[in-house]
Coordinates of C-alpha atoms in Angstrom, one line a residue:
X190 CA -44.6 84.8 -43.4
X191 CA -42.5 82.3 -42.1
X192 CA -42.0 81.9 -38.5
X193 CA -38.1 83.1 -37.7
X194 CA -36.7 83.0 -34.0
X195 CA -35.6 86.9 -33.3
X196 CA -32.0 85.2 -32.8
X197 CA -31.7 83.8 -36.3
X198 CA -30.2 85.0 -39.2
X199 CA -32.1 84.7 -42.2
X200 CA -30.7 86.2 -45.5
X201 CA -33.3 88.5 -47.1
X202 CA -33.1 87.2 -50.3
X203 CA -33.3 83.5 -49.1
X204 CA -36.5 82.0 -50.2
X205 CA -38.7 80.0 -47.3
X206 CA -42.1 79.2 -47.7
X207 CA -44.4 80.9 -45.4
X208 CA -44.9 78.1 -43.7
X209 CA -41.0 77.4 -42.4
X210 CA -39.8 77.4 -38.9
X211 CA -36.7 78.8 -37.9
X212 CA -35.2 77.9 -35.0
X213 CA -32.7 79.7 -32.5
X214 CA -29.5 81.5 -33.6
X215 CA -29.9 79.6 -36.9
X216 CA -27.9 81.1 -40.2
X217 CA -29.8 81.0 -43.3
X218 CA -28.0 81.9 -46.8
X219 CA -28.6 84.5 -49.6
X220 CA -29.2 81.0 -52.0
X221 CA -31.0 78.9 -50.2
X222 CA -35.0 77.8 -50.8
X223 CA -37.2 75.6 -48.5
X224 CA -40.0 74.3 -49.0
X225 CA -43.1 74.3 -47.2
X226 CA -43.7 72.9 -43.8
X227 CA -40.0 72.6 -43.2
X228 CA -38.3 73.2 -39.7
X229 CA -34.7 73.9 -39.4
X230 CA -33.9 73.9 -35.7
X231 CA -31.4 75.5 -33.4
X232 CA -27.9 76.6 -34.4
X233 CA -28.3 75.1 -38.0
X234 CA -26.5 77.0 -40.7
X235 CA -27.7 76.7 -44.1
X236 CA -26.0 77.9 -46.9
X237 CA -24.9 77.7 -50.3
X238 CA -27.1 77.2 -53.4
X239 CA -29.4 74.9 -51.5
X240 CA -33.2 73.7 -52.6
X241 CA -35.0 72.1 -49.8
X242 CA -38.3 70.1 -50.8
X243 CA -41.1 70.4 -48.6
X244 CA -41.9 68.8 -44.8
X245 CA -38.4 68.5 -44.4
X246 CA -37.2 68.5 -40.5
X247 CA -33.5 69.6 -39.5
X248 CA -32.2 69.3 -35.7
X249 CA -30.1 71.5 -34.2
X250 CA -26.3 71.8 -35.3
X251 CA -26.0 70.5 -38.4
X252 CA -24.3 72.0 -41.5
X253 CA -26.3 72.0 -44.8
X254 CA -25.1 73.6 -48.1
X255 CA -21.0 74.5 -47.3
X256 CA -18.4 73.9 -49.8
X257 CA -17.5 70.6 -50.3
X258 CA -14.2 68.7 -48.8
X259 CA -12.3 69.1 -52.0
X260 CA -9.4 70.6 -52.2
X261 CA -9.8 70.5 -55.8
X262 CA -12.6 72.9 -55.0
X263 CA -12.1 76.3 -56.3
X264 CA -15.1 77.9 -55.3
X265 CA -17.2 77.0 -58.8
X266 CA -21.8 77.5 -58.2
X267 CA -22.2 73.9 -57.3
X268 CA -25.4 73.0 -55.0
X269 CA -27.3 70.7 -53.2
X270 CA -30.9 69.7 -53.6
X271 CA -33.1 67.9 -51.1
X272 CA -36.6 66.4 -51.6
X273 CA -39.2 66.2 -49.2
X274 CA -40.2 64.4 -45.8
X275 CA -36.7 63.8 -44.5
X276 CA -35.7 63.7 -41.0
X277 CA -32.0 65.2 -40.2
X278 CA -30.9 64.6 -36.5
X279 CA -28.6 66.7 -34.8
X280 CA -24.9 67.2 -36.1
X281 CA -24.9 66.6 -39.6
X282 CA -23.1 67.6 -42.7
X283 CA -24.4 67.7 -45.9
X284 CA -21.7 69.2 -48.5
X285 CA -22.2 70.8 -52.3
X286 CA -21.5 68.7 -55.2
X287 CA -18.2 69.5 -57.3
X288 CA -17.6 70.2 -61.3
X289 CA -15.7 66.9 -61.5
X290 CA -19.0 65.3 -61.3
X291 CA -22.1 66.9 -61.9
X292 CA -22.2 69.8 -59.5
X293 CA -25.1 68.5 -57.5
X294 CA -25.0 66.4 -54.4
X295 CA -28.7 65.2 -54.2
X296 CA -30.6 63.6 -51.3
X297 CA -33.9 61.7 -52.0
X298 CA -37.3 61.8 -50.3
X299 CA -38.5 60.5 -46.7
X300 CA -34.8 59.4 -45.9
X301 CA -34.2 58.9 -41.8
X302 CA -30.6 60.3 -41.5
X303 CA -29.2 60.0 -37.9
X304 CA -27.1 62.1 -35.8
X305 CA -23.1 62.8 -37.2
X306 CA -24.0 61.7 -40.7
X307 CA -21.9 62.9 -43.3
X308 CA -23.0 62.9 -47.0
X309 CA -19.9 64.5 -48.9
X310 CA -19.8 66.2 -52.3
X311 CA -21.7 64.8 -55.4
X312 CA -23.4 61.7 -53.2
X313 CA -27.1 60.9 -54.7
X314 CA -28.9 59.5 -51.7
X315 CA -31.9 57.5 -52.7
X316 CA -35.2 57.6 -51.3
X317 CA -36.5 56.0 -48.2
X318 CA -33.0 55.4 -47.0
X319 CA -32.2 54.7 -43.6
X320 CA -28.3 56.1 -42.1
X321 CA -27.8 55.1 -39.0
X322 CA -25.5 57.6 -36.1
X323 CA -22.0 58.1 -37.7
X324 CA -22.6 56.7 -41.1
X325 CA -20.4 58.7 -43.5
X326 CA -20.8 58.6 -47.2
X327 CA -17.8 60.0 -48.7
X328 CA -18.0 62.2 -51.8
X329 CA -19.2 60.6 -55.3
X330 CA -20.9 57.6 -53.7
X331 CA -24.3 57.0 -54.8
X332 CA -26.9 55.1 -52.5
X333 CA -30.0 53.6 -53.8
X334 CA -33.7 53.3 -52.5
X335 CA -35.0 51.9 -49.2
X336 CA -31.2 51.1 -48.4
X337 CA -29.8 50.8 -45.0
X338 CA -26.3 52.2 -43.2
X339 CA -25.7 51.0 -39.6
X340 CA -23.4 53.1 -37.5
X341 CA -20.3 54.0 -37.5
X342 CA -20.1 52.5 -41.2
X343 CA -17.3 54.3 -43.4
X344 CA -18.4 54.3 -47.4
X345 CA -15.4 54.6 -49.6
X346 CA -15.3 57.5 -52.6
X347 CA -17.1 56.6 -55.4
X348 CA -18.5 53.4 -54.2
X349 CA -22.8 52.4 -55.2
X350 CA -24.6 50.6 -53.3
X351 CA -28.2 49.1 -54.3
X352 CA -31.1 49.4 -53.3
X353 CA -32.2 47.4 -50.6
X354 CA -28.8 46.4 -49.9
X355 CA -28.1 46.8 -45.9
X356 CA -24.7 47.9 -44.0
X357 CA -24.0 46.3 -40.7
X358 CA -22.5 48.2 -38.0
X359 CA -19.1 49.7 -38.3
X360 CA -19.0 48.5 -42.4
X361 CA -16.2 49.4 -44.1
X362 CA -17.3 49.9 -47.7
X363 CA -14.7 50.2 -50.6
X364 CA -16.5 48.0 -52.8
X365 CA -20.0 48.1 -54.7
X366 CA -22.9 46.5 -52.6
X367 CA -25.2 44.9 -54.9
X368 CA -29.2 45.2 -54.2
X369 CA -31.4 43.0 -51.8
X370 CA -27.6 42.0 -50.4
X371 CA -26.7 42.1 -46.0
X372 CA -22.8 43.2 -46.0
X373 CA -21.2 43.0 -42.4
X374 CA -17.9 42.2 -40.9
X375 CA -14.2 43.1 -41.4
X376 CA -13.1 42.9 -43.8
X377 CA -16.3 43.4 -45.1
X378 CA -18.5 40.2 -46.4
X379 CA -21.7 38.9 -48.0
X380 CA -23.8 37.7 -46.3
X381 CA -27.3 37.0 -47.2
X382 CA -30.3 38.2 -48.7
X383 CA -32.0 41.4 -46.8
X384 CA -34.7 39.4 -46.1
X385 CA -36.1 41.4 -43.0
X386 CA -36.1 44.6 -45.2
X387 CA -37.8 42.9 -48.1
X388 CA -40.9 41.7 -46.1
X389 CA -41.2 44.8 -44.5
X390 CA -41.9 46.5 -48.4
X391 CA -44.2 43.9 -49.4
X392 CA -41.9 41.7 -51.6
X393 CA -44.3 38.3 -52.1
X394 CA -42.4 35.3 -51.2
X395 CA -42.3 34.1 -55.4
X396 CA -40.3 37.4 -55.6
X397 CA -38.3 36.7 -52.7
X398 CA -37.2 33.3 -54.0
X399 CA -35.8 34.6 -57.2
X400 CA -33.6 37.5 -55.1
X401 CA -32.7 34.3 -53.3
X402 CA -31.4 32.2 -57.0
X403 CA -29.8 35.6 -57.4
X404 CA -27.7 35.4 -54.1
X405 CA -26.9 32.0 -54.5
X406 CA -25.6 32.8 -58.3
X407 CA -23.6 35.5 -57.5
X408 CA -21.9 34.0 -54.0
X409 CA -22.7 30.4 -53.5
X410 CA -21.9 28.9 -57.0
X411 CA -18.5 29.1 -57.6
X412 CA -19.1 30.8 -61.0
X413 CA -17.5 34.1 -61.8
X414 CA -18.7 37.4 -61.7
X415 CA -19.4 37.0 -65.7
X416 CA -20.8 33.9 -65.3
X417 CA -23.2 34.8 -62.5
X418 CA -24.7 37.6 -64.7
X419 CA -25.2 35.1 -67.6
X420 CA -26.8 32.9 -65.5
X421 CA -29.0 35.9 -63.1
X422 CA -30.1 36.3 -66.5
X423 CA -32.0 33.6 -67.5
X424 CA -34.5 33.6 -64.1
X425 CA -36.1 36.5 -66.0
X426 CA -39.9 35.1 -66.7
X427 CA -39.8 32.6 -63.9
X428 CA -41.5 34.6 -61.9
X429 CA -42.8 37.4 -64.0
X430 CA -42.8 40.2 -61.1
X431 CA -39.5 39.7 -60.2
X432 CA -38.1 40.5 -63.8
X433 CA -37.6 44.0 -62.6
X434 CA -35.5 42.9 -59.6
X435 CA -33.4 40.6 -62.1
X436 CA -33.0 43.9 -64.3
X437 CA -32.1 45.9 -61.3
X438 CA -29.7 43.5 -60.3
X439 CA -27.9 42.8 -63.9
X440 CA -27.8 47.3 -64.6
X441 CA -26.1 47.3 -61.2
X442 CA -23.3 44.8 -61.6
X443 CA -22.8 45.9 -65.4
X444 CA -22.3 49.3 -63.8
X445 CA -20.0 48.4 -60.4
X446 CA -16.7 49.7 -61.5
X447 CA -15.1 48.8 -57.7
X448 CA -15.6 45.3 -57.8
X449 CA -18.5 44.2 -55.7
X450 CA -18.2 43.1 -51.9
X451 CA -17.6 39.3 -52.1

């Protein structure tokens, strides 16, 4: 069975793989599930319908699973669903997802979530994500893979941000943040290409020169937002592995509804 400290309280009808560690004077909820391998340290309280993939690791005094900061919430079965190998420091709150969106806040796999992060109501969190101490994602917002949140950054409701795109410290985000992109400053700005990031997942140079062209398009041309997607494009079969970048970029822009950061 799993291993529970004698202070905890652990719902009976919670399931937790035998294989979960429970730390001191923890509260564990009547819904929740965790998979295996999972620690949930000292003074966390779990609750809610909350699913909780495997090899998952939760410091002490954060909040995971309570009713979302809505006051349109009327207490409707919404949950939260977590995938495996994330790290969760201390003091973080992760909230349920509401019925004006699709009832689920999701977080990704093998995300590194920092200490005070919130992730409000209906967020989907990538995968391989990094948030950095005090990033706070309010609800709606979605986040895509291997993208980065420095501190202290505030994301604005229902803003996206791509993947690979990185935060500097103490963004303020109320506009989309198109893939591969740096944002810093205030207000907040474009800056270049996340080239750092990029090398670090392998990107070949061919693929980071067309992310480049893509940059350049969207910020350094003059054009319009219209015309940079016209023109982003026609670089699909210049280098033939970067068409998928050029279609990741082109769906994102045809879905930013906020503007994106200019």
């Amino acid at each position: 069975m799993a291993s529970i400290h004698s202070t905890a309280l652990v719902d009976p009808a919670a399931e937790l793989d035998s294989s979960v560690s429970v730390g001191p004077y923890a509260v564990i909820g009547p819904q929740v599930r965790i998979g295996a391998g999972s620690t949930v340290g000292a003074h966390c309280v779990i609750e809610g319908r909350t699913t909780i993939g495997r090899d998952n690791r939760f410091f002490q005094f954060s909040s995971i699973g309570a009713v979302p900061q809505d006051m349109k919430y009327a207490g409707e079965d919404t949950e939260l669903v977590i995938g495996d190998r994330n790290t969760v420091r201390e003091f973080c709150t992760f909230n349920a997802g509401t019925v004006q969106d699709g009832g689920v806040t999701r977080v990704g796999s093998d995300n590194w979530i920092m200490a005070y992060v919130h992730v409000a109501h209906d967020v989907q969190l990538g995968s391989h994500c990094v948030l950095a101490n005090n990033a706070t994602l309010a609800g709606h917002v979605h986040v895509g893979d291997w993208a980065t949140i420095g501190g202290l950054s505030g994301v604005h409701q229902f803003v996206k941000i791509g993947a690979h795109a990185m935060i500097g410290f103490q963004g303020h985000v109320a506009q989309d943040v198109p893939p591969f992109m740096t944002v810093d400053g205030n207000p907040l700005t474009a800056r270049a290409v996340n080239l750092t990031g990029l090398r670090r997942r392998g990107f070949s140079t061919e693929r980071q020169g067309v992310i480049k062209q893509m940059h350049k398009l969207l910020y350094r041309s003059g054009l319009t937002l219209a015309q940079a997607q016209e023109a982003i494009a026609g670089l699909r079969g210049q280098v033939p592995e970067a068409d998928g970048d050029v279609d990741a970029m082109l769906s994102f822009l045809a879905a930013a509804e906020r503007g994106i950061v200019r």
